[in-house]
Short mmCIF file of C-alpha atoms in Angstrom, two decimals:
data_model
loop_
_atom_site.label_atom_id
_atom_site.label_comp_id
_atom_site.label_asym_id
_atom_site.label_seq_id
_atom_site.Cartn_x
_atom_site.Cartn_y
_atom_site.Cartn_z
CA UNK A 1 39.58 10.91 -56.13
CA UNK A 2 42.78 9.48 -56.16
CA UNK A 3 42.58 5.49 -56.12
CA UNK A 4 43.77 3.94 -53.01
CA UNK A 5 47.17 1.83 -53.21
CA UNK A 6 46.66 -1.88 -54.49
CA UNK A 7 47.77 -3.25 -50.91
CA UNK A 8 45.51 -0.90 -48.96
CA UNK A 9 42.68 -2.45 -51.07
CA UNK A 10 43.94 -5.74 -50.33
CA UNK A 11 43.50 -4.92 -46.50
CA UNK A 12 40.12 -3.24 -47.01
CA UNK A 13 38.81 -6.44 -48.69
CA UNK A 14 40.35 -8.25 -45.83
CA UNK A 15 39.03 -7.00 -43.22
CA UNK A 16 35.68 -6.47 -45.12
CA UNK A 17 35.52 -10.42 -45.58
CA UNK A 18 36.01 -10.75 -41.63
CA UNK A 19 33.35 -8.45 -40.59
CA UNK A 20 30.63 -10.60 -42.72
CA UNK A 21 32.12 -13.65 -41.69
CA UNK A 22 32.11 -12.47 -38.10
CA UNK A 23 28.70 -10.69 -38.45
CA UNK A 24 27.59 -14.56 -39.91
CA UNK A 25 29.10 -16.21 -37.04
CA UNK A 26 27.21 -13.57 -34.33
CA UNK A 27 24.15 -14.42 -35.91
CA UNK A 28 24.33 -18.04 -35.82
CA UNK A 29 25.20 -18.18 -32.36
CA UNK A 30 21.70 -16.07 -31.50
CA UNK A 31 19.72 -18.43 -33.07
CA UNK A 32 21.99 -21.13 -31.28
CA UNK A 33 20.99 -19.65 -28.56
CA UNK A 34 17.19 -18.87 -28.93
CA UNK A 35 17.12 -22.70 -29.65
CA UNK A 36 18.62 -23.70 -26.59
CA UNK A 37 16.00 -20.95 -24.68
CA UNK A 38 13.44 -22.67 -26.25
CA UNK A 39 14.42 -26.02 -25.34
CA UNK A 40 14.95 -25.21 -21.33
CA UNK A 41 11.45 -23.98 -21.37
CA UNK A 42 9.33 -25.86 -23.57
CA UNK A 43 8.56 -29.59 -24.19
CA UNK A 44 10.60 -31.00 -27.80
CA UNK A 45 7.64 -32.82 -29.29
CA UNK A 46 4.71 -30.26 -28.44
CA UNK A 47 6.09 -27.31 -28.30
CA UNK A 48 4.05 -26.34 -25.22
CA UNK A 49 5.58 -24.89 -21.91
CA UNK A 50 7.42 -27.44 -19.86
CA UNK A 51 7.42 -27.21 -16.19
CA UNK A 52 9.71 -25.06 -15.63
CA UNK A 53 8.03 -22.57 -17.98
CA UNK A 54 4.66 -23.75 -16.69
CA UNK A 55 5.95 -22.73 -12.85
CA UNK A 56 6.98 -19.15 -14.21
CA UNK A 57 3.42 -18.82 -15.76
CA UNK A 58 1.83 -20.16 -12.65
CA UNK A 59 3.72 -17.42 -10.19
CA UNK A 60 2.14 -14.76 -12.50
CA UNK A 61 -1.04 -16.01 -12.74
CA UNK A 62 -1.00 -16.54 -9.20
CA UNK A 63 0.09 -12.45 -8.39
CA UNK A 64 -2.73 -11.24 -11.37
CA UNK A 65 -5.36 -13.42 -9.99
CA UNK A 66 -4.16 -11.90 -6.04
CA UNK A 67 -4.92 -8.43 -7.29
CA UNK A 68 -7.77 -8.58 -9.45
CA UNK A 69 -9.54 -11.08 -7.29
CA UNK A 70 -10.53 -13.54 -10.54
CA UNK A 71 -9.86 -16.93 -9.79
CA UNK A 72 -7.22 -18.76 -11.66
CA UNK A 73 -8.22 -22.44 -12.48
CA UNK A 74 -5.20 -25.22 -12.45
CA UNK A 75 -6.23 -28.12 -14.00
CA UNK A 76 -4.56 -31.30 -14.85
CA UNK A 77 -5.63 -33.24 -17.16
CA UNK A 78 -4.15 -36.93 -17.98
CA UNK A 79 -5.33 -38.99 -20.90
CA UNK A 80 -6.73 -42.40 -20.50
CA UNK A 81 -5.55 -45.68 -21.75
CA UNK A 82 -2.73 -43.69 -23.28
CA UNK A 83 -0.54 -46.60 -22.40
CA UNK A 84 -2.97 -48.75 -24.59
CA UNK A 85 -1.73 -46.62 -27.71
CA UNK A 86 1.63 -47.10 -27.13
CA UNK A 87 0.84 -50.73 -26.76
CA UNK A 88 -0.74 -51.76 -29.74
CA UNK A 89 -0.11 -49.01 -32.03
CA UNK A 90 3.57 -48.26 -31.49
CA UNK A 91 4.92 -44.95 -29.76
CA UNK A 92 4.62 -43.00 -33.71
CA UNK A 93 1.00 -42.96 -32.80
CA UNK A 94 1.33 -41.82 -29.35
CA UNK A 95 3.17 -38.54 -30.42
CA UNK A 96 0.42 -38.36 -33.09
CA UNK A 97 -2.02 -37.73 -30.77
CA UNK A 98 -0.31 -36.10 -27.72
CA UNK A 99 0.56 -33.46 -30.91
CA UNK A 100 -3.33 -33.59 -31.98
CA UNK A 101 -4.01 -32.80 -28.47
CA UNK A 102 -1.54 -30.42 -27.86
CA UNK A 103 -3.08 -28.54 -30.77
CA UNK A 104 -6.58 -28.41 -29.62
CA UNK A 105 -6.43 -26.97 -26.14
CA UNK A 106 -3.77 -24.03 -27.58
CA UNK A 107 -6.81 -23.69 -29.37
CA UNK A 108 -9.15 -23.62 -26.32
CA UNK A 109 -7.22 -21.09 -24.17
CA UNK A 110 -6.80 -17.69 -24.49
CA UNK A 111 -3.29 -15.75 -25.59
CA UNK A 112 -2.77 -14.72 -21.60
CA UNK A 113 -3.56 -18.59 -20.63
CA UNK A 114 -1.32 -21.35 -20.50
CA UNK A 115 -1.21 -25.08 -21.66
CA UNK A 116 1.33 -26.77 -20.38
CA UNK A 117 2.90 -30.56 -20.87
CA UNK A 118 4.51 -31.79 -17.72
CA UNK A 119 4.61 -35.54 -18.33
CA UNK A 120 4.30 -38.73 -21.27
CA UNK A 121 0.40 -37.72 -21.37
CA UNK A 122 -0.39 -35.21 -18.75
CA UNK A 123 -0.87 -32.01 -19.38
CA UNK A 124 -1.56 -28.93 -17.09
CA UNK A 125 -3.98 -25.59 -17.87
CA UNK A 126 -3.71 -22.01 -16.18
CA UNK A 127 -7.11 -20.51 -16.95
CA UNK A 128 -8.08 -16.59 -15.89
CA UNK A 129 -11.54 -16.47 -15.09
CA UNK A 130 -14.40 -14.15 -13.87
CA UNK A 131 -15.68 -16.11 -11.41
CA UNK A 132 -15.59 -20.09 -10.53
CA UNK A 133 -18.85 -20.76 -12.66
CA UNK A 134 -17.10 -20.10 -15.96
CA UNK A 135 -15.24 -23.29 -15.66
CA UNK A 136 -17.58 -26.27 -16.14
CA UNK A 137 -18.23 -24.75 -19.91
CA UNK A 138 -14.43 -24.47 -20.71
CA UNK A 139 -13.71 -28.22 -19.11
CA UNK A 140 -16.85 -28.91 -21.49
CA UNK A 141 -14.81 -27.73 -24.67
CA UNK A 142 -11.69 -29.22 -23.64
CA UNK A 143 -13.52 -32.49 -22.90
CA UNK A 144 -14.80 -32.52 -26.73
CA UNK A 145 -11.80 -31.38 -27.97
CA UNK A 146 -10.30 -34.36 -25.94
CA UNK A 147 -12.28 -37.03 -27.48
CA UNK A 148 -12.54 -35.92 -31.33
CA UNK A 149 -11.16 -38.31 -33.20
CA UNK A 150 -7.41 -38.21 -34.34
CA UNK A 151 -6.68 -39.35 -37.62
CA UNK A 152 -3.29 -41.36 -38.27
CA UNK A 153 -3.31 -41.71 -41.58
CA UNK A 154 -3.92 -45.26 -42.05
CA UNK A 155 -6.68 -45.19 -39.21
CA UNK A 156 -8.20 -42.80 -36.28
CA UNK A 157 -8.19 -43.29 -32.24
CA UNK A 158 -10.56 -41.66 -29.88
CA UNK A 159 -8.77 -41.21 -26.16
CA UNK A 160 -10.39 -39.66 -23.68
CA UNK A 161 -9.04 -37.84 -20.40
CA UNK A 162 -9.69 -37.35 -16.58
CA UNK A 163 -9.23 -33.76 -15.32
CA UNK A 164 -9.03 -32.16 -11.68
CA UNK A 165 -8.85 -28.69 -11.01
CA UNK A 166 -8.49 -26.01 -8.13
CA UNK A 167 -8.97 -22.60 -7.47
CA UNK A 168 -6.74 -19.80 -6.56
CA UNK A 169 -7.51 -17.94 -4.04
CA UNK A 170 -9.21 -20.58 -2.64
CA UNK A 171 -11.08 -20.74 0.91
CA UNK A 172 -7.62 -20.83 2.29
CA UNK A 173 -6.69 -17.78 0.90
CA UNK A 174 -3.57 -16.66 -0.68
CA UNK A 175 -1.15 -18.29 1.49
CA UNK A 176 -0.29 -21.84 -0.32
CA UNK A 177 2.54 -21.86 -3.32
CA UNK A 178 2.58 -22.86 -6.98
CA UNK A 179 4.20 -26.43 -5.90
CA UNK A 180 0.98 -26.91 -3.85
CA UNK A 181 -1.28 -26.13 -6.26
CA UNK A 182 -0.43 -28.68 -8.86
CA UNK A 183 -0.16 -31.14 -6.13
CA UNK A 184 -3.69 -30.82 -5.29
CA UNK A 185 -5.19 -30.74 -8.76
CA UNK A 186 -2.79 -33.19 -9.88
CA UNK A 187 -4.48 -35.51 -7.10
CA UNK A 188 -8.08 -34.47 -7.74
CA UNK A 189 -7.13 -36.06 -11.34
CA UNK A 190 -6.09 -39.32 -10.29
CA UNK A 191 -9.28 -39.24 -7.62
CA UNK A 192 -11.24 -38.69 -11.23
CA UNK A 193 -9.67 -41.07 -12.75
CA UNK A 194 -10.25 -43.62 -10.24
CA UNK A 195 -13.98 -43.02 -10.22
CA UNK A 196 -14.15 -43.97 -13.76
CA UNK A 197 -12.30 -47.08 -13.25
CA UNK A 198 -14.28 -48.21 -10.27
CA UNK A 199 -17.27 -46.38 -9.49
CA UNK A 200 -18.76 -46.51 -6.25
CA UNK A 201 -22.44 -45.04 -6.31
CA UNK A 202 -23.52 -43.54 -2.79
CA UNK A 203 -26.77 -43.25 -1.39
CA UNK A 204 -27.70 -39.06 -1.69
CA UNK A 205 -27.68 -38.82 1.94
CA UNK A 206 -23.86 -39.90 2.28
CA UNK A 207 -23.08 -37.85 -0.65
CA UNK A 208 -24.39 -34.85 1.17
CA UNK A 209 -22.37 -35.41 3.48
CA UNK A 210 -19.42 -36.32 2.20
CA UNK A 211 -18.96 -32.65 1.19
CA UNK A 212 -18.48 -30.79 4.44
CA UNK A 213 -15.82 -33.36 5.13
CA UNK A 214 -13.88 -33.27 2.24
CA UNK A 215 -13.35 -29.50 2.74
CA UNK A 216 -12.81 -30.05 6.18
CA UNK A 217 -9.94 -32.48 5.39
CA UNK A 218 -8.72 -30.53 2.12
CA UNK A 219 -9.40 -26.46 3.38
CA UNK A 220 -11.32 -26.27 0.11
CA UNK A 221 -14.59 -25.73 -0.67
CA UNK A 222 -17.22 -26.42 -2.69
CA UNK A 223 -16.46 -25.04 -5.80
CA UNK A 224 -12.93 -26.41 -5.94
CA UNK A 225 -14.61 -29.80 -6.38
CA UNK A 226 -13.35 -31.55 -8.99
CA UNK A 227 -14.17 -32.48 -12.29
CA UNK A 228 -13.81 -35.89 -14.35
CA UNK A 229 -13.51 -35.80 -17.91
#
């Protein structure tokens, strides 16, 4: 083969040079980019969905549980006297252990579920089920993952969290939206939360009672009582 001229070379290296640097560039921008995907839609010191993530999740869960008939179960759950960490241990410990919790329900849910973090220490689940009765076991796991200690290094906390949940479909049937959804179980947690701050016991009749009334108010029924952790 006859060798190529010295200045043709010259090009070929050239250009040869610009095509990796090019190629180098292309690649650094996709990872630029899968960053900045990753950041719209999940929450920078977990890692879990954020809400906008956690409303994409929700729509789907919402359309598989429409056709298969399964409930879906959206829970929030908020952690108690979170404020208290921040307080006296500084806010190094509070991402300690909204990471150590983070960690523990990934671990609870399944690959198709969803844990989401929508605020400083509340965090929202999208659980498939078979039927409403499967629930109380998982809330069971999530409160002992909850409460197991968290080690800090140079000590370990115990928190503890108040949960409220709904159902979809519920007895209203399909026709209420994501939005409304977390609304409800994101007030069934603060009515949780409130019962462990100030309990009020009832006499059995009342609480009877009190039942019908609620879902008369609310359009929900029994089993989309909810639950405090």
């Amino acid at each position: 083969m006859t060798p190529l001229p010295a200045p043709v070379e010259s090009d070929l290296a050239t250009l040869n040079r610009q095509v990796r640097i090019l190629v180098h560039r292309l690649v650094e921008l996709e990872h630029l980019n899968a960053q900045l995907r990753q950041q719209a839609h999940h929450d920078l010191l977990t890692g879990l969905p954020n809400r906008r993530l956690l409303a994409d999740r929700l729509g789907v869960g919402m359309a598989r549980a429409r056709r298969s008939r399964r409930p879906l179960a959206v829970c929030c759950l908020d952690l108690d006297g979170f404020k208290a960490i921040n307080d006296q241990h500084g806010h190094a410990a509070g991402d300690v252990v909204l990471v150590a919790i983070a960690r523990r329900l990934e671990q609870i849910v399944r690959a198709e579920e969803t844990v989401a973090r929508v605020g400083g220490d509340e965090f929202v689940l999208l659980l498939d089920l078979d039927q409403a009765g499967d629930l109380p076991p998982v809330l069971a796991r999530v409160r002992a993952a909850v409460q197991a200690p968290v080690d800090l290094g140079w000590r370990t906390l115990q928190v503890s969290a108040s949960v409220g949940h709904v159902f979809y479909p519920g007895l209203g049937g399909d026709d209420v939206d994501g939005d409304t959804l977390l609304r409800q179980a994101d007030r069934a947690m603060y009515r949780a939360k409130n019962r462990v701050r100030d309990p009020i016991p009832r006499p059995p009749t009342e609480a009877r009672h009190a039942l019908p009334l609620q879902v008369a108010r609310d359009g929900r029924g029994p089993d989309d009582l909810r639950h405090g952790i």
